mmCIF file of C-alpha atoms in Angstrom:
data_model
loop_
_atom_site.group_PDB
_atom_site.id
_atom_site.type_symbol
_atom_site.label_atom_id
_atom_site.label_comp_id
_atom_site.label_asym_id
_atom_site.label_seq_id
_atom_site.Cartn_x
_atom_site.Cartn_y
_atom_site.Cartn_z
ATOM 1 C CA MET A 1 15.381 15.008 40.976
ATOM 2 C CA PHE A 2 12.607 12.417 40.465
ATOM 3 C CA PRO A 3 11.155 10.596 43.497
ATOM 4 C CA ASP A 4 12.227 6.943 43.799
ATOM 5 C CA VAL A 5 9.053 5.577 42.182
ATOM 6 C CA PRO A 6 9.250 2.996 39.321
ATOM 7 C CA GLU A 7 7.281 5.131 36.850
ATOM 8 C CA PHE A 8 9.341 8.235 37.666
ATOM 9 C CA ARG A 9 12.609 6.300 37.299
ATOM 10 C CA PHE A 10 11.426 5.000 33.919
ATOM 11 C CA VAL A 11 10.512 8.502 32.701
ATOM 12 C CA ASP A 12 13.771 9.939 34.054
ATOM 13 C CA LYS A 13 15.803 7.428 32.023
ATOM 14 C CA LEU A 14 13.609 8.023 28.959
ATOM 15 C CA LEU A 15 14.291 11.765 29.038
ATOM 16 C CA LYS A 16 17.916 11.608 30.216
ATOM 17 C CA ASN A 17 19.499 12.117 26.800
ATOM 18 C CA ALA A 18 16.599 13.858 25.073
ATOM 19 C CA ALA A 19 17.348 16.324 22.269
ATOM 20 C CA PRO A 20 17.365 19.912 23.582
ATOM 21 C CA LEU A 21 14.318 22.078 22.974
ATOM 22 C CA LYS A 22 15.065 24.793 20.452
ATOM 23 C CA GLU A 23 13.118 27.967 21.131
ATOM 24 C CA VAL A 24 12.522 28.715 17.458
ATOM 25 C CA ALA A 25 9.043 29.204 16.015
ATOM 26 C CA PRO A 26 8.095 28.120 12.466
ATOM 27 C CA ARG A 27 8.873 30.769 9.849
ATOM 28 C CA THR A 28 5.538 30.344 8.053
ATOM 29 C CA ARG A 29 2.421 30.911 10.178
ATOM 30 C CA THR A 30 0.038 28.636 8.275
ATOM 31 C CA TRP A 31 -3.233 27.017 9.369
ATOM 32 C CA LEU A 32 -4.744 23.835 7.913
ATOM 33 C CA GLY A 33 -7.503 21.582 9.201
ATOM 34 C CA VAL A 34 -8.051 17.857 8.931
ATOM 35 C CA GLY A 35 -7.684 15.965 5.644
ATOM 36 C CA ASP A 36 -3.969 15.597 4.946
ATOM 37 C CA ASP A 37 -1.088 13.612 6.446
ATOM 38 C CA ALA A 38 -0.799 16.372 9.048
ATOM 39 C CA ALA A 39 -2.766 19.404 10.167
ATOM 40 C CA ILE A 40 -1.126 22.802 10.653
ATOM 41 C CA PHE A 41 -1.725 25.257 13.492
ATOM 42 C CA ASP A 42 0.084 28.578 13.496
ATOM 43 C CA GLY A 43 2.848 27.079 11.400
ATOM 44 C CA TRP A 44 3.304 23.820 13.328
ATOM 45 C CA LEU A 45 2.662 20.613 11.413
ATOM 46 C CA ALA A 46 0.859 18.163 13.701
ATOM 47 C CA THR A 47 0.269 14.446 13.263
ATOM 48 C CA LYS A 48 -0.486 11.468 15.503
ATOM 49 C CA ASP A 49 0.061 7.755 15.022
ATOM 50 C CA LEU A 50 -0.647 4.761 17.218
ATOM 51 C CA SER A 51 1.109 1.394 17.213
ATOM 52 C CA VAL A 52 -0.757 -1.364 19.054
ATOM 53 C CA GLU A 53 0.804 -4.659 20.002
ATOM 54 C CA ASN A 54 -0.492 -7.629 17.971
ATOM 55 C CA THR A 55 -2.055 -5.215 15.462
ATOM 56 C CA HIS A 56 0.891 -3.112 14.265
ATOM 57 C CA PHE A 57 3.737 -5.085 15.811
ATOM 58 C CA ARG A 58 4.338 -8.495 17.337
ATOM 59 C CA LEU A 59 7.272 -9.187 19.591
ATOM 60 C CA ASP A 60 7.406 -12.804 18.443
ATOM 61 C CA TRP A 61 8.227 -11.387 14.989
ATOM 62 C CA SER A 62 10.219 -8.288 15.787
ATOM 63 C CA THR A 63 12.578 -7.000 18.437
ATOM 64 C CA PRO A 64 11.483 -4.186 20.763
ATOM 65 C CA GLU A 65 13.890 -1.909 18.896
ATOM 66 C CA GLN A 66 12.293 -2.728 15.527
ATOM 67 C CA ALA A 67 8.782 -2.129 16.872
ATOM 68 C CA VAL A 68 9.775 1.270 18.250
ATOM 69 C CA GLU A 69 11.615 2.338 15.094
ATOM 70 C CA LYS A 70 8.654 1.411 12.900
ATOM 71 C CA HIS A 71 6.397 3.506 15.101
ATOM 72 C CA ILE A 72 8.661 6.540 14.916
ATOM 73 C CA VAL A 73 9.025 6.174 11.140
ATOM 74 C CA SER A 74 5.242 6.117 10.672
ATOM 75 C CA ASN A 75 5.009 9.522 12.363
ATOM 76 C CA VAL A 76 8.055 11.058 10.685
ATOM 77 C CA SER A 77 6.749 9.939 7.290
ATOM 78 C CA ASP A 78 3.565 11.998 7.796
ATOM 79 C CA ILE A 79 5.568 15.148 8.487
ATOM 80 C CA SER A 80 7.803 14.471 5.491
ATOM 81 C CA ALA A 81 4.775 14.000 3.230
ATOM 82 C CA MET A 82 3.711 17.568 4.025
ATOM 83 C CA GLY A 83 7.133 18.911 3.030
ATOM 84 C CA GLY A 84 8.227 19.235 6.625
ATOM 85 C CA VAL A 85 10.886 18.372 9.192
ATOM 86 C CA PRO A 86 9.983 16.834 12.605
ATOM 87 C CA ARG A 87 10.897 18.832 15.719
ATOM 88 C CA ILE A 88 8.862 18.055 18.867
ATOM 89 C CA ALA A 89 7.012 15.002 20.224
ATOM 90 C CA LEU A 90 4.535 14.097 22.942
ATOM 91 C CA LEU A 91 4.665 10.402 23.810
ATOM 92 C CA GLY A 92 1.900 8.215 25.180
ATOM 93 C CA LEU A 93 3.224 4.823 26.245
ATOM 94 C CA CYS A 94 1.352 1.787 27.488
ATOM 95 C CA LEU A 95 3.751 -0.892 28.702
ATOM 96 C CA ASN A 96 2.462 -4.439 28.512
ATOM 97 C CA ARG A 97 2.268 -5.514 32.151
ATOM 98 C CA HIS A 98 3.499 -8.972 31.099
ATOM 99 C CA TRP A 99 6.696 -7.706 29.447
ATOM 100 C CA SER A 100 9.909 -8.567 31.213
ATOM 101 C CA GLU A 101 12.015 -5.849 32.786
ATOM 102 C CA GLU A 102 14.516 -6.339 29.982
ATOM 103 C CA THR A 103 11.852 -5.737 27.314
ATOM 104 C CA ARG A 104 10.600 -2.610 29.084
ATOM 105 C CA ASN A 105 14.120 -1.240 29.289
ATOM 106 C CA ARG A 106 14.781 -1.987 25.617
ATOM 107 C CA VAL A 107 11.565 -0.208 24.610
ATOM 108 C CA ARG A 108 12.484 2.779 26.774
ATOM 109 C CA LYS A 109 16.024 2.952 25.389
ATOM 110 C CA ALA A 110 14.834 2.608 21.770
ATOM 111 C CA LEU A 111 12.305 5.412 22.209
ATOM 112 C CA SER A 112 14.813 7.705 23.898
ATOM 113 C CA GLU A 113 17.533 7.120 21.313
ATOM 114 C CA GLY A 114 15.157 7.016 18.343
ATOM 115 C CA PHE A 115 13.755 10.488 18.947
ATOM 116 C CA ALA A 116 17.084 12.023 20.028
ATOM 117 C CA ARG A 117 18.946 10.654 17.021
ATOM 118 C CA ARG A 118 16.512 12.488 14.755
ATOM 119 C CA GLY A 119 16.771 15.718 16.707
ATOM 120 C CA ILE A 120 13.166 15.361 17.909
ATOM 121 C CA THR A 121 12.612 16.791 21.394
ATOM 122 C CA LEU A 122 10.341 14.895 23.798
ATOM 123 C CA ILE A 123 8.456 17.548 25.762
ATOM 124 C CA GLY A 124 5.949 15.390 27.668
ATOM 125 C CA GLY A 125 3.428 12.584 27.580
ATOM 126 C CA ASP A 126 2.078 9.817 29.781
ATOM 127 C CA THR A 127 3.083 6.300 30.822
ATOM 128 C CA VAL A 128 0.715 3.529 31.910
ATOM 129 C CA SER A 129 0.583 -0.270 31.846
ATOM 130 C CA GLY A 130 -2.021 -2.613 30.409
ATOM 131 C CA GLU A 131 -2.647 -5.954 28.742
ATOM 132 C CA GLU A 132 -0.973 -4.928 25.467
ATOM 133 C CA GLY A 133 1.777 -2.509 24.559
ATOM 134 C CA VAL A 134 0.803 0.734 22.819
ATOM 135 C CA PHE A 135 2.991 3.513 21.429
ATOM 136 C CA SER A 136 1.208 6.813 20.762
ATOM 137 C CA THR A 137 3.096 9.825 19.432
ATOM 138 C CA THR A 138 1.907 13.310 18.654
ATOM 139 C CA LEU A 139 4.603 14.761 16.417
ATOM 140 C CA LEU A 140 5.093 18.418 15.565
ATOM 141 C CA GLY A 141 7.215 19.682 12.716
ATOM 142 C CA GLU A 142 7.809 22.729 10.567
ATOM 143 C CA LEU A 143 7.718 23.302 6.847
ATOM 144 C CA ALA A 144 11.032 23.128 5.031
ATOM 145 C CA GLY A 145 9.757 25.612 2.432
ATOM 146 C CA GLU A 146 7.026 28.189 2.135
ATOM 147 C CA ASN A 147 4.084 25.964 1.227
ATOM 148 C CA PRO A 148 2.799 22.618 2.522
ATOM 149 C CA PHE A 149 2.265 19.656 0.221
ATOM 150 C CA LEU A 150 -1.446 18.857 0.043
ATOM 151 C CA ARG A 151 -3.549 15.961 -1.176
ATOM 152 C CA SER A 152 -5.778 18.532 -2.864
ATOM 153 C CA ALA A 153 -2.976 20.153 -4.902
ATOM 154 C CA VAL A 154 -2.854 17.769 -7.881
ATOM 155 C CA LYS A 155 -3.744 19.511 -11.148
ATOM 156 C CA PRO A 156 -4.626 18.167 -14.616
ATOM 157 C CA GLY A 157 -1.397 17.714 -16.533
ATOM 158 C CA ASP A 158 0.666 16.939 -13.422
ATOM 159 C CA THR A 159 2.946 13.917 -13.475
ATOM 160 C CA LEU A 160 2.652 11.264 -10.732
ATOM 161 C CA TYR A 161 5.787 9.908 -9.045
ATOM 162 C CA VAL A 162 6.906 7.626 -6.226
ATOM 163 C CA ASN A 163 10.334 7.907 -4.624
ATOM 164 C CA GLY A 164 11.188 4.254 -4.172
ATOM 165 C CA THR A 165 10.347 0.696 -5.133
ATOM 166 C CA LEU A 166 7.094 -0.845 -3.943
ATOM 167 C CA GLY A 167 5.747 -4.031 -2.402
ATOM 168 C CA LYS A 168 8.513 -4.658 0.141
ATOM 169 C CA SER A 169 6.506 -4.323 3.336
ATOM 170 C CA ALA A 170 3.548 -6.317 2.010
ATOM 171 C CA ALA A 171 5.885 -9.058 0.828
ATOM 172 C CA GLY A 172 7.601 -9.233 4.210
ATOM 173 C CA LEU A 173 4.249 -9.433 5.997
ATOM 174 C CA TRP A 174 3.036 -12.152 3.612
ATOM 175 C CA ILE A 175 6.067 -14.271 4.440
ATOM 176 C CA LEU A 176 5.604 -13.827 8.192
ATOM 177 C CA MET A 177 1.910 -14.706 7.984
ATOM 178 C CA ASN A 178 2.137 -17.603 5.523
ATOM 179 C CA HIS A 179 5.660 -19.033 5.663
ATOM 180 C CA PRO A 180 7.437 -17.745 8.777
ATOM 181 C CA GLU A 181 9.894 -20.603 8.464
ATOM 182 C CA ASP A 182 11.147 -18.914 5.266
ATOM 183 C CA ARG A 183 11.902 -15.510 6.753
ATOM 184 C CA ASN A 184 15.621 -16.021 6.124
ATOM 185 C CA LEU A 185 15.036 -16.668 2.419
ATOM 186 C CA PHE A 186 14.063 -13.025 1.851
ATOM 187 C CA PRO A 187 15.508 -11.245 4.909
ATOM 188 C CA GLU A 188 15.475 -7.744 3.412
ATOM 189 C CA LEU A 189 11.716 -7.927 2.759
ATOM 190 C CA VAL A 190 10.956 -9.162 6.265
ATOM 191 C CA GLU A 191 13.278 -6.510 7.711
ATOM 192 C CA TYR A 192 11.559 -3.766 5.715
ATOM 193 C CA HIS A 193 8.176 -4.770 7.101
ATOM 194 C CA LEU A 194 9.410 -4.950 10.694
ATOM 195 C CA ASP A 195 11.696 -1.897 10.610
ATOM 196 C CA PRO A 196 11.303 0.154 7.396
ATOM 197 C CA LYS A 197 14.256 2.335 6.474
ATOM 198 C CA ILE A 198 13.016 5.323 4.493
ATOM 199 C CA ARG A 199 14.457 8.634 3.339
ATOM 200 C CA GLU A 200 13.096 10.674 6.228
ATOM 201 C CA GLN A 201 14.208 13.996 4.711
ATOM 202 C CA ALA A 202 12.536 13.271 1.367
ATOM 203 C CA GLY A 203 9.766 15.836 1.851
ATOM 204 C CA ALA A 204 12.208 18.582 2.761
ATOM 205 C CA GLU A 205 14.425 17.686 -0.196
ATOM 206 C CA LEU A 206 11.456 17.655 -2.560
ATOM 207 C CA SER A 207 10.466 21.098 -1.292
ATOM 208 C CA ARG A 208 13.983 22.375 -1.969
ATOM 209 C CA LEU A 209 14.115 20.911 -5.468
ATOM 210 C CA LEU A 210 10.713 22.320 -6.434
ATOM 211 C CA ALA A 211 11.534 25.767 -5.064
ATOM 212 C CA GLY A 212 14.717 25.750 -7.128
ATOM 213 C CA CYS A 213 12.756 25.401 -10.359
ATOM 214 C CA GLY A 214 9.980 27.808 -9.363
ATOM 215 C CA CYS A 215 7.334 25.123 -8.795
ATOM 216 C CA ASN A 216 5.453 25.998 -5.610
ATOM 217 C CA CYS A 217 2.603 23.479 -5.869
ATOM 218 C CA CYS A 218 2.839 19.781 -5.088
ATOM 219 C CA GLY A 219 0.205 17.161 -4.331
ATOM 220 C CA CYS A 220 1.653 14.599 -1.966
ATOM 221 C CA MET A 221 1.024 11.913 0.628
ATOM 222 C CA ASP A 222 2.920 8.963 2.011
ATOM 223 C CA ILE A 223 2.041 5.406 1.051
ATOM 224 C CA SER A 224 0.882 3.965 4.349
ATOM 225 C CA ASP A 225 -2.336 2.182 3.302
ATOM 226 C CA GLY A 226 -1.307 1.011 -0.175
ATOM 227 C CA LEU A 227 -0.738 2.678 -3.557
ATOM 228 C CA SER A 228 -4.240 1.895 -4.861
ATOM 229 C CA SER A 229 -5.787 3.585 -1.844
ATOM 230 C CA GLU A 230 -3.490 6.618 -1.856
ATOM 231 C CA LEU A 231 -4.049 7.251 -5.598
ATOM 232 C CA ASN A 232 -7.777 7.359 -4.960
ATOM 233 C CA HIS A 233 -7.214 9.714 -2.010
ATOM 234 C CA LEU A 234 -5.284 12.110 -4.250
ATOM 235 C CA ALA A 235 -7.815 11.936 -7.079
ATOM 236 C CA LEU A 236 -10.782 12.539 -4.784
ATOM 237 C CA SER A 237 -9.120 15.327 -2.792
ATOM 238 C CA SER A 238 -7.911 17.127 -5.925
ATOM 239 C CA GLN A 239 -11.012 16.458 -8.038
ATOM 240 C CA VAL A 240 -8.987 14.990 -10.904
ATOM 241 C CA SER A 241 -8.693 11.677 -12.702
ATOM 242 C CA ILE A 242 -5.418 9.780 -12.497
ATOM 243 C CA GLU A 243 -4.057 7.285 -14.984
ATOM 244 C CA ILE A 244 -1.078 5.114 -14.129
ATOM 245 C CA GLU A 245 0.772 2.654 -16.361
ATOM 246 C CA GLU A 246 1.330 -0.946 -15.345
ATOM 247 C CA SER A 247 4.733 -1.006 -17.030
ATOM 248 C CA LEU A 248 5.917 1.959 -14.931
ATOM 249 C CA ILE A 249 5.057 0.642 -11.448
ATOM 250 C CA PRO A 250 8.452 0.171 -9.724
ATOM 251 C CA ILE A 251 8.004 -3.229 -8.118
ATOM 252 C CA ASP A 252 11.035 -3.999 -5.985
ATOM 253 C CA PRO A 253 13.244 -6.706 -7.578
ATOM 254 C CA ASP A 254 13.220 -8.755 -4.364
ATOM 255 C CA VAL A 255 9.411 -8.652 -4.399
ATOM 256 C CA VAL A 256 9.387 -9.999 -7.969
ATOM 257 C CA LYS A 257 11.668 -12.870 -6.913
ATOM 258 C CA MET A 258 9.638 -13.620 -3.799
ATOM 259 C CA ALA A 259 6.318 -13.561 -5.690
ATOM 260 C CA GLY A 260 7.718 -15.907 -8.322
ATOM 261 C CA TYR A 261 8.958 -18.288 -5.645
ATOM 262 C CA TYR A 262 5.505 -18.562 -4.036
ATOM 263 C CA GLY A 263 3.415 -18.159 -7.202
ATOM 264 C CA ILE A 264 1.644 -14.977 -6.118
ATOM 265 C CA SER A 265 1.142 -11.634 -7.854
ATOM 266 C CA PRO A 266 3.925 -9.059 -7.368
ATOM 267 C CA MET A 267 1.601 -6.355 -8.720
ATOM 268 C CA GLU A 268 -0.922 -7.148 -5.996
ATOM 269 C CA LEU A 269 1.767 -6.620 -3.353
ATOM 270 C CA ALA A 270 2.949 -3.360 -4.957
ATOM 271 C CA MET A 271 -0.517 -1.875 -5.488
ATOM 272 C CA ASN A 272 -2.321 -2.904 -2.322
ATOM 273 C CA GLY A 273 0.368 -3.393 0.305
ATOM 274 C CA GLY A 274 0.536 -0.800 3.070
ATOM 275 C CA GLU A 275 3.296 0.515 5.328
ATOM 276 C CA GLU A 276 5.596 1.421 2.437
ATOM 277 C CA TYR A 277 6.175 5.014 3.682
ATOM 278 C CA GLN A 278 7.432 6.132 0.280
ATOM 279 C CA LEU A 279 6.174 9.460 -1.057
ATOM 280 C CA LEU A 280 3.490 9.545 -3.745
ATOM 281 C CA PHE A 281 3.558 13.010 -5.291
ATOM 282 C CA ALA A 282 2.405 14.980 -8.312
ATOM 283 C CA ASN A 283 3.575 18.258 -9.859
ATOM 284 C CA SER A 284 4.337 19.974 -13.141
ATOM 285 C CA ALA A 285 8.107 20.330 -12.638
ATOM 286 C CA PRO A 286 10.401 18.861 -15.294
ATOM 287 C CA ILE A 287 11.318 15.265 -14.513
ATOM 288 C CA SER A 288 14.995 16.128 -14.947
ATOM 289 C CA ILE A 289 15.151 17.781 -11.508
ATOM 290 C CA PHE A 290 14.625 14.372 -9.870
ATOM 291 C CA GLY A 291 17.405 12.638 -11.783
ATOM 292 C CA GLY A 292 19.967 10.435 -10.117
ATOM 293 C CA ASN A 293 20.290 8.889 -6.664
ATOM 294 C CA ASN A 294 22.438 11.605 -5.138
ATOM 295 C CA ASN A 295 19.715 13.576 -3.386
ATOM 296 C CA GLY A 296 17.558 13.071 -0.316
ATOM 297 C CA LEU A 297 14.687 11.759 -2.410
ATOM 298 C CA GLY A 298 16.433 8.669 -3.659
ATOM 299 C CA LYS A 299 15.443 7.293 -7.042
ATOM 300 C CA VAL A 300 12.210 8.806 -8.359
ATOM 301 C CA TYR A 301 9.907 6.830 -10.648
ATOM 302 C CA ARG A 302 7.257 8.314 -12.936
ATOM 303 C CA ILE A 303 4.097 6.186 -12.752
ATOM 304 C CA GLY A 304 1.400 8.210 -14.547
ATOM 305 C CA SER A 305 -0.368 11.533 -14.869
ATOM 306 C CA ALA A 306 -3.447 13.466 -13.813
ATOM 307 C CA CYS A 307 -6.164 14.805 -16.106
ATOM 308 C CA GLU A 308 -9.622 16.362 -16.003
ATOM 309 C CA ILE A 309 -12.285 14.115 -14.501
ATOM 310 C CA SER A 310 -13.561 11.708 -17.146
ATOM 311 C CA GLY A 311 -15.701 8.586 -16.853
ATOM 312 C CA SER A 312 -16.736 6.830 -13.671
ATOM 313 C CA ALA A 313 -13.295 5.691 -12.517
ATOM 314 C CA ARG A 314 -11.239 8.282 -10.656
ATOM 315 C CA VAL A 315 -8.107 6.147 -11.019
ATOM 316 C CA SER A 316 -7.298 3.797 -13.884
ATOM 317 C CA MET A 317 -4.362 1.683 -15.000
ATOM 318 C CA LEU A 318 -3.193 1.288 -18.571
ATOM 319 C CA CYS A 319 -2.248 -2.386 -18.618
ATOM 320 C CA LYS A 320 0.565 -3.864 -20.662
ATOM 321 C CA ASN A 321 -1.986 -5.425 -23.031
ATOM 322 C CA GLY A 322 -3.407 -1.988 -23.837
ATOM 323 C CA VAL A 323 -6.585 -2.397 -21.783
ATOM 324 C CA LYS A 324 -7.481 0.357 -19.315
ATOM 325 C CA MET A 325 -8.748 -0.960 -15.974
ATOM 326 C CA PRO A 326 -10.176 0.915 -12.970
ATOM 327 C CA VAL A 327 -8.010 0.937 -9.839
ATOM 328 C CA GLU A 328 -10.197 0.442 -6.789
ATOM 329 C CA PRO A 329 -8.866 1.323 -3.340
ATOM 330 C CA GLN A 330 -7.768 -1.782 -1.469
ATOM 331 C CA ALA A 331 -6.880 -0.070 1.782
ATOM 332 C CA TRP A 332 -6.032 -1.707 5.055
ATOM 333 C CA THR A 333 -8.768 -0.937 7.577
ATOM 334 C CA HIS A 334 -8.209 -0.647 11.324
ATOM 335 C CA LEU A 335 -11.912 -0.908 12.189
#
């Protein structure tokens, strides 16, 4: 029984319907240091993401529930990108001291239900208050297969894929920043930026599909900082060159419509927009294993291939006019 103290009552309600802790250790006792979407210690995948009010979310744009869901998704996506499944979380929570009691309760309820719904057990953390709201989650998971997906695992001859259309989050953010009065013109794009719905089991499904065809190596990461940035991450980590094709980049149809409406570049949104949380991956498996929409990966798009290092550009794009252009990282920076 918690003492009748506001913080203790808040924590009690947060944990009331938490997913039960399963006393099962990871099957594979792997170790991996920093450099990928998650580290691994004794088999446990470990990642940490922060969401800061007015940097990662704004409550004049989104609901408390949307802000919380986006935060959870950003963590789950990291575990998925390693070929894993999330299991356990530690939560650090700074409540904005100026939030109403209703907002605090909605944040608490969204966190409690968001983790429990995914089968993620909250085992501890800390709660404070301050001038801005902050969500901080350390998320642990386990590999779905035998081997983790690594940024350093891309090999010459591998094919590059993404498992969804691109540009949605960047397009939604552009609308909110430049024409907030038009948010109802392209509601799905704005919604995707505020509360992205992704295939959270994509990494586990990819691991299953690759194991089924005897392919045990996969270079992978999630697209959180933008495709141009993540391609350069993969190329540098794997010491390969990557060539993508402009005609193959799967720009979301709604992004094409939105860009045409405002006279901006849809390719810019697709290449340099962050917070997509789709998987960017590379392997030598036959493309036929990713066919159809009836698996946990969703629709998979081939975008290019990897080769031995050649020239000064690690990543290049074969444009529709036949010209090959370097792809420079255009990453979002938090500093």
